Amino acid sequence: MTVTFAKDKRFDLVAIGRACIDLNATEYNRPMEETMTFSKYVGGSPANVAIGSSKLGLKTGFIGKLADDQHGRFIRSYMDGVGVDTSEMITDTEGHKTGLTFTEIKSPEECSILMYRTEVADLFLRPEEVSEAYIAEAKMLLVSGTALAQSPSREAVFQAVDYAKKNNVTIVFELDYRPYTWQSAEETSVYYKWAAEQANLVIGTRDEYDILENQENGDDEETAKALLAHRAELVVIKHGVDGSIAFEEDGTITRAKAYPSNVLKTFGAGDSYASAFLYALVNGKSTQEALQFGGASAAIVVSKHSSSEAMPTVGEIEDLLKQHEQRV
Ligand SMILES: Nc1ncnc2c1ncn2[C@@H]1O[C@H](COP(=O)(O)OP(=O)(O)O)[C@@H](O)[C@H]1O
Ligand SMILES: O=C(O)C[C@@H](O)[C@H](O)C(=O)COP(=O)(O)O
């Protein structure tokens, strides 16, 4: 038994949260201090997931706030170009800026990101700017944890979740923890728990669930049990190169390994995983197949330079899965 979705809606997936800019080091295997050149891509976890889903053929929309500047216009035009509906991406009128993420590729295993998140437009989305009619048109609403880090974006998410519940929209919570703009571990845990308890489907890494629980070295089964006692029907816990595990309401536990990859960098894995996992679920595939889709998509993206631009097609994912079947 997997998560069920309403039928006959205009959108498969509507995401709420940040659409920003990634500046990815074009010089590999060196620290940021010595990196002189970067390439520009659209970034921000929920934007990456929306872009990835759209590239896989899902009907996708986005709720967010963009800076009224060149970066904001670049993001809108890129997302339009890949088929994401941007009609609910509001342009900021108060001078807020686009969030920036610089990436560092010290080695394929040792990557980090440096985010500029002060006074960023996405965190100024207000609850009255969220449309119930738009959310009602979606099969699923993807909520990103970072959108809860600050008001008024936090209240905009509360509003969106409320509309989703009223309109039979499946709520997906992607923990997407970024340390920036949160005040304390306790504050983060309070809002993460709230969101996870509203969601039908929760996706995060083991480390992110530890943030939610405000503890270290948590246990996957305990984590899943606690969330499945609320609204969650499916809880996915990711373990990097060790793959991922899904826990379902009926007690089913499904595990999937990561696929071998010629890794260039590690960021982008989570967002590509989420877009392909959700694509598979909404298309009626089993939990096992959805985990494999997610893992295959991530294996492709970690071998490429960007997160958003590198999102694969269904054909590329299926080819990788076929190659893997032939080898085992
Ligand atoms: N180095 C890697 N090689 C191949 N697949 C990977 C690699 N790192 C992650 N993945 C895949 O991406 C999924 C999500 O990665 P993970 O690192 O857990 O999430 P996040 O990027 O959100 O931190 C993993 O479950 C795995 O299938
Ligand atoms: O989420 C951000 O704002 C930064 C992303 O755009 C960046 O591409 C990234 O870090 C993605 O990493 P992931 O969470 O492993 O997919």
CSV table of C-alpha atoms and ligand atoms in Angstrom, one decimal:
chain,number,residue,atom,x,y,z
A,1,MET,CA,0.0,0.0,0.0
A,2,THR,CA,1.4,3.4,-1.0
A,3,VAL,CA,0.2,6.9,-0.6
A,4,THR,CA,-2.9,7.7,-2.7
A,5,PHE,CA,-3.4,10.9,-4.6
A,6,ALA,CA,-6.6,12.7,-5.8
A,7,LYS,CA,-7.4,12.3,-9.5
A,8,ASP,CA,-8.2,14.9,-12.1
A,9,LYS,CA,-6.3,17.8,-10.8
A,10,ARG,CA,-4.6,20.5,-12.9
A,11,PHE,CA,-1.2,19.9,-11.2
A,12,ASP,CA,0.6,16.7,-10.0
A,13,LEU,CA,2.8,18.7,-7.7
A,14,VAL,CA,2.8,22.3,-6.3
A,15,ALA,CA,5.9,23.2,-4.3
A,16,ILE,CA,6.1,26.1,-1.8
A,17,GLY,CA,9.3,27.7,-0.6
A,18,ARG,CA,12.5,29.1,-2.1
A,19,ALA,CA,13.6,29.5,-5.7
A,20,CYS,CA,17.2,30.9,-5.6
A,21,ILE,CA,20.5,30.9,-7.4
A,22,ASP,CA,23.3,28.2,-7.2
A,23,LEU,CA,26.8,29.4,-8.0
A,24,ASN,CA,28.7,26.1,-8.5
A,25,ALA,CA,32.5,26.1,-8.5
A,26,THR,CA,33.8,25.3,-12.0
A,27,GLU,CA,37.2,24.5,-10.5
A,28,TYR,CA,37.1,21.1,-9.0
A,29,ASN,CA,39.0,19.7,-6.1
A,30,ARG,CA,39.9,23.0,-4.4
A,31,PRO,CA,38.6,25.0,-1.5
A,32,MET,CA,36.3,27.9,-2.0
A,33,GLU,CA,39.0,30.4,-0.9
A,34,GLU,CA,41.0,29.4,-4.0
A,35,THR,CA,38.0,29.1,-6.4
A,36,MET,CA,37.7,32.0,-8.9
A,37,THR,CA,35.0,30.8,-11.2
A,38,PHE,CA,31.4,29.7,-10.7
A,39,SER,CA,28.5,28.8,-13.0
A,40,LYS,CA,25.0,30.0,-12.4
A,41,TYR,CA,22.0,27.8,-12.1
A,42,VAL,CA,18.5,28.0,-10.6
A,43,GLY,CA,18.6,26.5,-7.1
A,44,GLY,CA,16.8,26.2,-3.9
A,45,SER,CA,15.6,22.7,-2.8
A,46,PRO,CA,11.9,23.0,-3.6
A,47,ALA,CA,12.6,24.8,-6.9
A,48,ASN,CA,15.1,21.9,-7.8
A,49,VAL,CA,12.4,19.4,-7.0
A,50,ALA,CA,9.8,21.2,-9.1
A,51,ILE,CA,12.2,21.5,-12.0
A,52,GLY,CA,13.1,17.8,-11.7
A,53,SER,CA,9.5,16.7,-11.6
A,54,SER,CA,8.6,18.9,-14.6
A,55,LYS,CA,11.4,17.4,-16.6
A,56,LEU,CA,10.1,14.0,-15.8
A,57,GLY,CA,6.7,15.0,-17.2
A,58,LEU,CA,4.7,16.0,-14.1
A,59,LYS,CA,2.4,19.0,-14.2
A,60,THR,CA,4.1,21.3,-11.7
A,61,GLY,CA,3.5,24.7,-10.1
A,62,PHE,CA,5.4,26.8,-7.6
A,63,ILE,CA,4.3,29.2,-4.8
A,64,GLY,CA,7.0,31.6,-3.8
A,65,LYS,CA,8.4,35.1,-3.8
A,66,LEU,CA,11.1,36.4,-6.1
A,67,ALA,CA,13.3,39.5,-5.9
A,68,ASP,CA,12.5,42.3,-8.3
A,69,ASP,CA,15.9,42.1,-10.0
A,70,GLN,CA,17.9,40.4,-12.7
A,71,HIS,CA,18.2,37.2,-10.5
A,72,GLY,CA,14.5,37.0,-9.9
A,73,ARG,CA,13.8,37.4,-13.6
A,74,PHE,CA,16.3,34.8,-14.5
A,75,ILE,CA,14.7,32.3,-12.1
A,76,ARG,CA,11.2,33.0,-13.4
A,77,SER,CA,12.2,32.7,-17.0
A,78,TYR,CA,14.2,29.4,-16.4
A,79,MET,CA,11.3,27.8,-14.5
A,80,ASP,CA,8.8,28.9,-17.2
A,81,GLY,CA,11.2,27.4,-19.8
A,82,VAL,CA,11.2,24.0,-18.1
A,83,GLY,CA,7.4,24.0,-17.8
A,84,VAL,CA,6.9,24.9,-14.1
A,85,ASP,CA,3.8,27.2,-13.7
A,86,THR,CA,5.1,30.4,-12.2
A,87,SER,CA,1.8,32.3,-12.0
A,88,GLU,CA,1.9,32.1,-8.1
A,89,MET,CA,5.5,33.3,-7.8
A,90,ILE,CA,5.0,36.8,-6.5
A,91,THR,CA,7.5,39.5,-7.2
A,92,ASP,CA,8.7,41.2,-4.0
A,93,THR,CA,8.1,45.0,-3.8
A,94,GLU,CA,10.2,45.7,-0.7
A,95,GLY,CA,13.7,45.4,-2.0
A,96,HIS,CA,14.5,41.9,-0.7
A,97,LYS,CA,17.2,40.0,-2.5
A,98,THR,CA,17.6,36.6,-4.1
A,99,GLY,CA,19.1,33.9,-1.9
A,100,LEU,CA,22.5,32.7,-3.2
A,101,THR,CA,24.3,29.4,-2.7
A,102,PHE,CA,28.0,29.0,-3.5
A,103,THR,CA,29.2,25.4,-3.8
A,104,GLU,CA,32.6,24.1,-3.0
A,105,ILE,CA,33.9,20.8,-4.5
A,106,LYS,CA,37.0,19.9,-2.5
A,107,SER,CA,36.8,16.3,-3.8
A,108,PRO,CA,33.9,14.2,-5.0
A,109,GLU,CA,33.2,13.1,-1.3
A,110,GLU,CA,34.0,16.4,0.3
A,111,CYS,CA,31.6,19.1,-0.8
A,112,SER,CA,29.9,21.9,1.0
A,113,ILE,CA,27.6,24.8,0.3
A,114,LEU,CA,27.8,28.4,1.6
A,115,MET,CA,24.4,30.1,1.6
A,116,TYR,CA,23.6,33.9,1.6
A,117,ARG,CA,20.2,33.9,3.2
A,118,THR,CA,19.9,37.3,5.0
A,119,GLU,CA,16.7,39.3,4.0
A,120,VAL,CA,16.0,37.0,1.1
A,121,ALA,CA,12.7,37.5,-0.8
A,122,ASP,CA,11.5,33.9,-0.4
A,123,LEU,CA,11.3,34.2,3.4
A,124,PHE,CA,8.9,37.3,3.0
A,125,LEU,CA,6.1,35.3,1.3
A,126,ARG,CA,3.0,36.2,3.3
A,127,PRO,CA,0.0,34.0,4.2
A,128,GLU,CA,-2.4,36.3,2.4
A,129,GLU,CA,-0.4,35.8,-0.8
A,130,VAL,CA,-1.1,32.0,-0.8
A,131,SER,CA,-4.1,31.1,-3.0
A,132,GLU,CA,-6.4,28.3,-1.8
A,133,ALA,CA,-7.8,27.9,-5.3
A,134,TYR,CA,-4.3,27.2,-6.6
A,135,ILE,CA,-3.5,24.6,-3.9
A,136,ALA,CA,-6.8,22.9,-4.4
A,137,GLU,CA,-5.8,22.2,-8.0
A,138,ALA,CA,-2.8,20.1,-6.9
A,139,LYS,CA,-2.5,16.4,-6.2
A,140,MET,CA,0.3,17.1,-3.8
A,141,LEU,CA,1.8,20.1,-2.0
A,142,LEU,CA,5.6,19.9,-1.4
A,143,VAL,CA,6.6,21.8,1.7
A,144,SER,CA,10.3,22.5,2.3
A,145,GLY,CA,11.5,22.8,5.9
A,146,THR,CA,13.6,25.9,5.2
A,147,ALA,CA,10.4,27.9,4.5
A,148,LEU,CA,9.5,27.4,8.2
A,149,ALA,CA,12.7,29.1,9.3
A,150,GLN,CA,11.3,32.7,9.6
A,151,SER,CA,8.1,34.7,9.5
A,152,PRO,CA,6.1,35.6,7.4
A,153,SER,CA,7.1,32.6,5.2
A,154,ARG,CA,6.4,30.3,8.2
A,155,GLU,CA,2.8,31.5,8.4
A,156,ALA,CA,2.5,31.2,4.6
A,157,VAL,CA,3.4,27.5,5.0
A,158,PHE,CA,0.8,27.1,7.8
A,159,GLN,CA,-1.8,28.6,5.5
A,160,ALA,CA,-0.8,26.4,2.6
A,161,VAL,CA,-0.9,23.3,4.7
A,162,ASP,CA,-4.4,24.2,6.0
A,163,TYR,CA,-5.6,24.7,2.4
A,164,ALA,CA,-4.1,21.4,1.4
A,165,LYS,CA,-5.9,19.6,4.2
A,166,LYS,CA,-9.2,21.2,3.3
A,167,ASN,CA,-8.9,20.3,-0.4
A,168,ASN,CA,-7.8,16.7,-0.3
A,169,VAL,CA,-4.2,17.5,-1.4
A,170,THR,CA,-1.5,15.1,-0.3
A,171,ILE,CA,1.1,16.9,1.9
A,172,VAL,CA,4.7,16.0,1.3
A,173,PHE,CA,7.2,17.4,3.8
A,174,GLU,CA,10.8,17.4,2.6
A,175,LEU,CA,12.9,18.2,5.7
A,176,ASP,CA,15.5,20.2,3.7
A,177,TYR,CA,17.3,21.4,6.8
A,178,ARG,CA,19.7,24.3,6.3
A,179,PRO,CA,21.2,25.8,9.5
A,180,TYR,CA,20.8,29.4,8.2
A,181,THR,CA,18.2,31.7,9.7
A,182,TRP,CA,17.0,29.3,12.4
A,183,GLN,CA,17.5,30.7,15.9
A,184,SER,CA,18.0,27.4,17.9
A,185,ALA,CA,17.8,23.7,17.8
A,186,GLU,CA,14.7,23.8,20.0
A,187,GLU,CA,13.0,26.2,17.6
A,188,THR,CA,13.8,24.1,14.6
A,189,SER,CA,12.6,20.9,16.2
A,190,VAL,CA,9.2,22.5,17.2
A,191,TYR,CA,8.4,23.6,13.6
A,192,TYR,CA,9.9,20.4,12.0
A,193,LYS,CA,7.7,18.2,14.3
A,194,TRP,CA,4.7,20.3,13.5
A,195,ALA,CA,5.1,20.0,9.7
A,196,ALA,CA,6.0,16.3,9.8
A,197,GLU,CA,2.9,15.7,11.9
A,198,GLN,CA,0.7,17.4,9.2
A,199,ALA,CA,2.3,15.5,6.3
A,200,ASN,CA,1.1,12.3,4.5
A,201,LEU,CA,4.6,11.7,3.3
A,202,VAL,CA,7.8,12.7,5.0
A,203,ILE,CA,11.3,12.6,3.3
A,204,GLY,CA,14.6,13.4,4.9
A,205,THR,CA,18.1,12.2,5.7
A,206,ARG,CA,18.9,10.5,9.0
A,207,ASP,CA,20.7,13.7,10.1
A,208,GLU,CA,17.6,15.8,9.3
A,209,TYR,CA,15.3,13.5,11.4
A,210,ASP,CA,17.8,14.0,14.3
A,211,ILE,CA,17.3,17.8,13.9
A,212,LEU,CA,13.5,17.2,14.0
A,213,GLU,CA,13.9,15.1,17.2
A,214,ASN,CA,16.5,17.4,18.6
A,215,GLN,CA,18.7,14.4,19.5
A,216,GLU,CA,21.8,12.6,18.1
A,217,ASN,CA,22.0,9.1,16.5
A,218,GLY,CA,18.2,8.5,16.3
A,219,ASP,CA,16.8,5.1,15.4
A,220,ASP,CA,15.0,4.9,12.0
A,221,GLU,CA,12.2,2.5,13.2
A,222,GLU,CA,11.5,4.8,16.2
A,223,THR,CA,11.4,7.9,14.0
A,224,ALA,CA,9.0,6.3,11.6
A,225,LYS,CA,6.8,4.8,14.3
A,226,ALA,CA,6.4,8.3,15.9
A,227,LEU,CA,5.4,9.9,12.6
A,228,LEU,CA,3.2,7.1,11.4
A,229,ALA,CA,1.1,7.6,14.6
A,230,HIS,CA,0.1,11.0,13.2
A,231,ARG,CA,-1.0,11.7,9.6
A,232,ALA,CA,2.0,10.1,7.8
A,233,GLU,CA,1.3,7.1,5.6
A,234,LEU,CA,4.9,6.9,4.3
A,235,VAL,CA,8.2,8.0,5.9
A,236,VAL,CA,11.4,7.9,3.8
A,237,ILE,CA,14.8,8.0,5.6
A,238,LYS,CA,17.8,8.6,3.3
A,239,HIS,CA,21.3,7.4,4.1
A,240,GLY,CA,23.5,8.9,1.4
A,241,VAL,CA,25.6,6.2,-0.4
A,242,ASP,CA,24.0,3.6,1.9
A,243,GLY,CA,20.7,4.1,0.1
A,244,SER,CA,17.2,4.7,1.6
A,245,ILE,CA,14.4,3.1,3.6
A,246,ALA,CA,10.7,3.6,3.5
A,247,PHE,CA,8.3,2.8,6.4
A,248,GLU,CA,4.6,2.5,5.7
A,249,GLU,CA,1.5,2.6,7.9
A,250,ASP,CA,0.7,-1.1,7.4
A,251,GLY,CA,4.2,-2.0,8.8
A,252,THR,CA,5.9,-2.6,5.4
A,253,ILE,CA,9.6,-1.7,5.4
A,254,THR,CA,11.3,-1.3,2.0
A,255,ARG,CA,15.0,-0.8,1.5
A,256,ALA,CA,16.9,0.4,-1.6
A,257,LYS,CA,20.6,0.6,-2.3
A,258,ALA,CA,22.3,3.6,-3.9
A,259,TYR,CA,23.5,3.1,-7.5
A,260,PRO,CA,27.2,3.3,-8.4
A,261,SER,CA,28.0,6.6,-10.0
A,262,ASN,CA,31.0,8.5,-11.3
A,263,VAL,CA,30.6,11.1,-8.6
A,264,LEU,CA,31.6,14.7,-9.3
A,265,LYS,CA,29.9,16.2,-6.2
A,266,THR,CA,27.4,15.2,-3.6
A,267,PHE,CA,24.9,18.1,-3.6
A,268,GLY,CA,21.8,17.7,-5.7
A,269,ALA,CA,21.3,14.1,-4.6
A,270,GLY,CA,18.4,14.8,-2.3
A,271,ASP,CA,16.5,17.0,-4.7
A,272,SER,CA,16.8,14.7,-7.7
A,273,TYR,CA,15.9,11.8,-5.4
A,274,ALA,CA,12.7,13.6,-4.3
A,275,SER,CA,11.6,14.6,-7.8
A,276,ALA,CA,11.9,11.0,-9.2
A,277,PHE,CA,10.5,9.3,-6.1
A,278,LEU,CA,7.4,11.5,-6.2
A,279,TYR,CA,7.1,11.1,-10.0
A,280,ALA,CA,7.1,7.3,-9.5
A,281,LEU,CA,4.6,7.4,-6.6
A,282,VAL,CA,2.1,9.7,-8.3
A,283,ASN,CA,2.3,7.5,-11.4
A,284,GLY,CA,1.2,4.5,-9.3
A,285,LYS,CA,4.5,2.7,-9.0
A,286,SER,CA,5.3,0.6,-6.0
A,287,THR,CA,7.3,1.9,-3.0
A,288,GLN,CA,10.2,-0.3,-4.1
A,289,GLU,CA,10.1,1.1,-7.6
A,290,ALA,CA,9.8,4.7,-6.3
A,291,LEU,CA,12.9,4.2,-4.1
A,292,GLN,CA,14.8,2.9,-7.1
A,293,PHE,CA,13.7,5.8,-9.3
A,294,GLY,CA,14.9,8.2,-6.6
A,295,GLY,CA,18.2,6.5,-6.2
A,296,ALA,CA,18.8,6.3,-10.0
A,297,SER,CA,18.0,10.0,-10.5
A,298,ALA,CA,20.4,10.9,-7.7
A,299,ALA,CA,23.1,8.7,-9.1
A,300,ILE,CA,22.8,10.7,-12.4
A,301,VAL,CA,22.8,14.1,-10.8
A,302,VAL,CA,25.8,13.5,-8.6
A,303,SER,CA,27.8,12.8,-11.7
A,304,LYS,CA,27.0,16.2,-13.2
A,305,HIS,CA,27.8,19.8,-12.4
A,306,SER,CA,24.5,21.2,-11.3
A,307,SER,CA,21.4,20.3,-9.4
A,308,SER,CA,18.6,21.8,-11.4
A,309,GLU,CA,20.0,21.7,-15.0
A,310,ALA,CA,21.2,18.1,-14.5
A,311,MET,CA,17.8,16.6,-13.6
A,312,PRO,CA,17.3,13.5,-15.7
A,313,THR,CA,14.5,12.4,-18.0
A,314,VAL,CA,12.5,9.3,-17.4
A,315,GLY,CA,14.4,7.6,-20.3
A,316,GLU,CA,17.8,8.3,-18.6
A,317,ILE,CA,16.5,6.9,-15.3
A,318,GLU,CA,15.1,3.8,-16.9
A,319,ASP,CA,18.3,3.2,-18.9
A,320,LEU,CA,20.3,3.3,-15.6
A,321,LEU,CA,17.9,0.9,-13.9
A,322,LYS,CA,18.1,-1.5,-16.9
A,323,GLN,CA,21.9,-1.4,-16.9
A,324,HIS,CA,21.9,-2.1,-13.2
A,325,GLU,CA,19.5,-5.1,-13.7
A,326,GLN,CA,21.8,-6.5,-16.4
A,327,ARG,CA,24.8,-6.3,-14.1
A,328,VAL,CA,23.3,-8.1,-11.1
B,1,LIG,N1,27.6,9.4,-3.8
B,1,LIG,C1,26.5,8.8,-4.3
B,1,LIG,N2,26.4,8.0,-5.3
B,1,LIG,C2,25.3,7.4,-5.7
B,1,LIG,N3,24.1,7.8,-5.2
B,1,LIG,C3,24.0,8.6,-4.1
B,1,LIG,C4,25.2,9.2,-3.6
B,1,LIG,N4,24.9,10.0,-2.6
B,1,LIG,C5,23.5,10.0,-2.5
B,1,LIG,N5,23.0,9.1,-3.4
B,1,LIG,C6,21.6,8.8,-3.6
B,1,LIG,O1,20.8,9.9,-3.2
B,1,LIG,C7,20.0,9.6,-2.1
B,1,LIG,C8,19.9,10.8,-1.3
B,1,LIG,O2,21.1,11.2,-0.8
B,1,LIG,P1,21.4,11.8,0.6
B,1,LIG,O3,22.8,12.2,0.7
B,1,LIG,O4,21.0,10.8,1.7
B,1,LIG,O5,20.4,13.0,0.7
B,1,LIG,P2,20.7,14.6,0.7
B,1,LIG,O6,21.4,14.9,-0.6
B,1,LIG,O7,19.4,15.2,0.8
B,1,LIG,O8,21.6,14.9,1.8
B,1,LIG,C9,20.6,8.4,-1.5
B,1,LIG,O9,19.6,7.6,-0.8
B,1,LIG,C10,21.2,7.6,-2.6
B,1,LIG,O10,20.3,6.8,-3.3
B,2,LIG,O1,18.7,24.1,-1.4
B,2,LIG,C1,19.5,25.1,-1.8
B,2,LIG,O2,19.1,26.3,-1.6
B,2,LIG,C2,20.8,24.8,-2.5
B,2,LIG,C3,20.5,23.8,-3.6
B,2,LIG,O3,20.0,24.6,-4.7
B,2,LIG,C4,21.8,23.1,-4.0
B,2,LIG,O4,21.8,22.7,-5.3
B,2,LIG,C5,21.9,22.0,-3.1
B,2,LIG,O5,22.6,22.1,-2.1
B,2,LIG,C6,21.2,20.7,-3.4
B,2,LIG,O6,21.5,19.7,-2.5
B,2,LIG,P1,20.6,18.5,-2.1
B,2,LIG,O7,19.8,18.9,-1.0
B,2,LIG,O8,21.6,17.4,-1.8
B,2,LIG,O9,19.8,18.1,-3.3
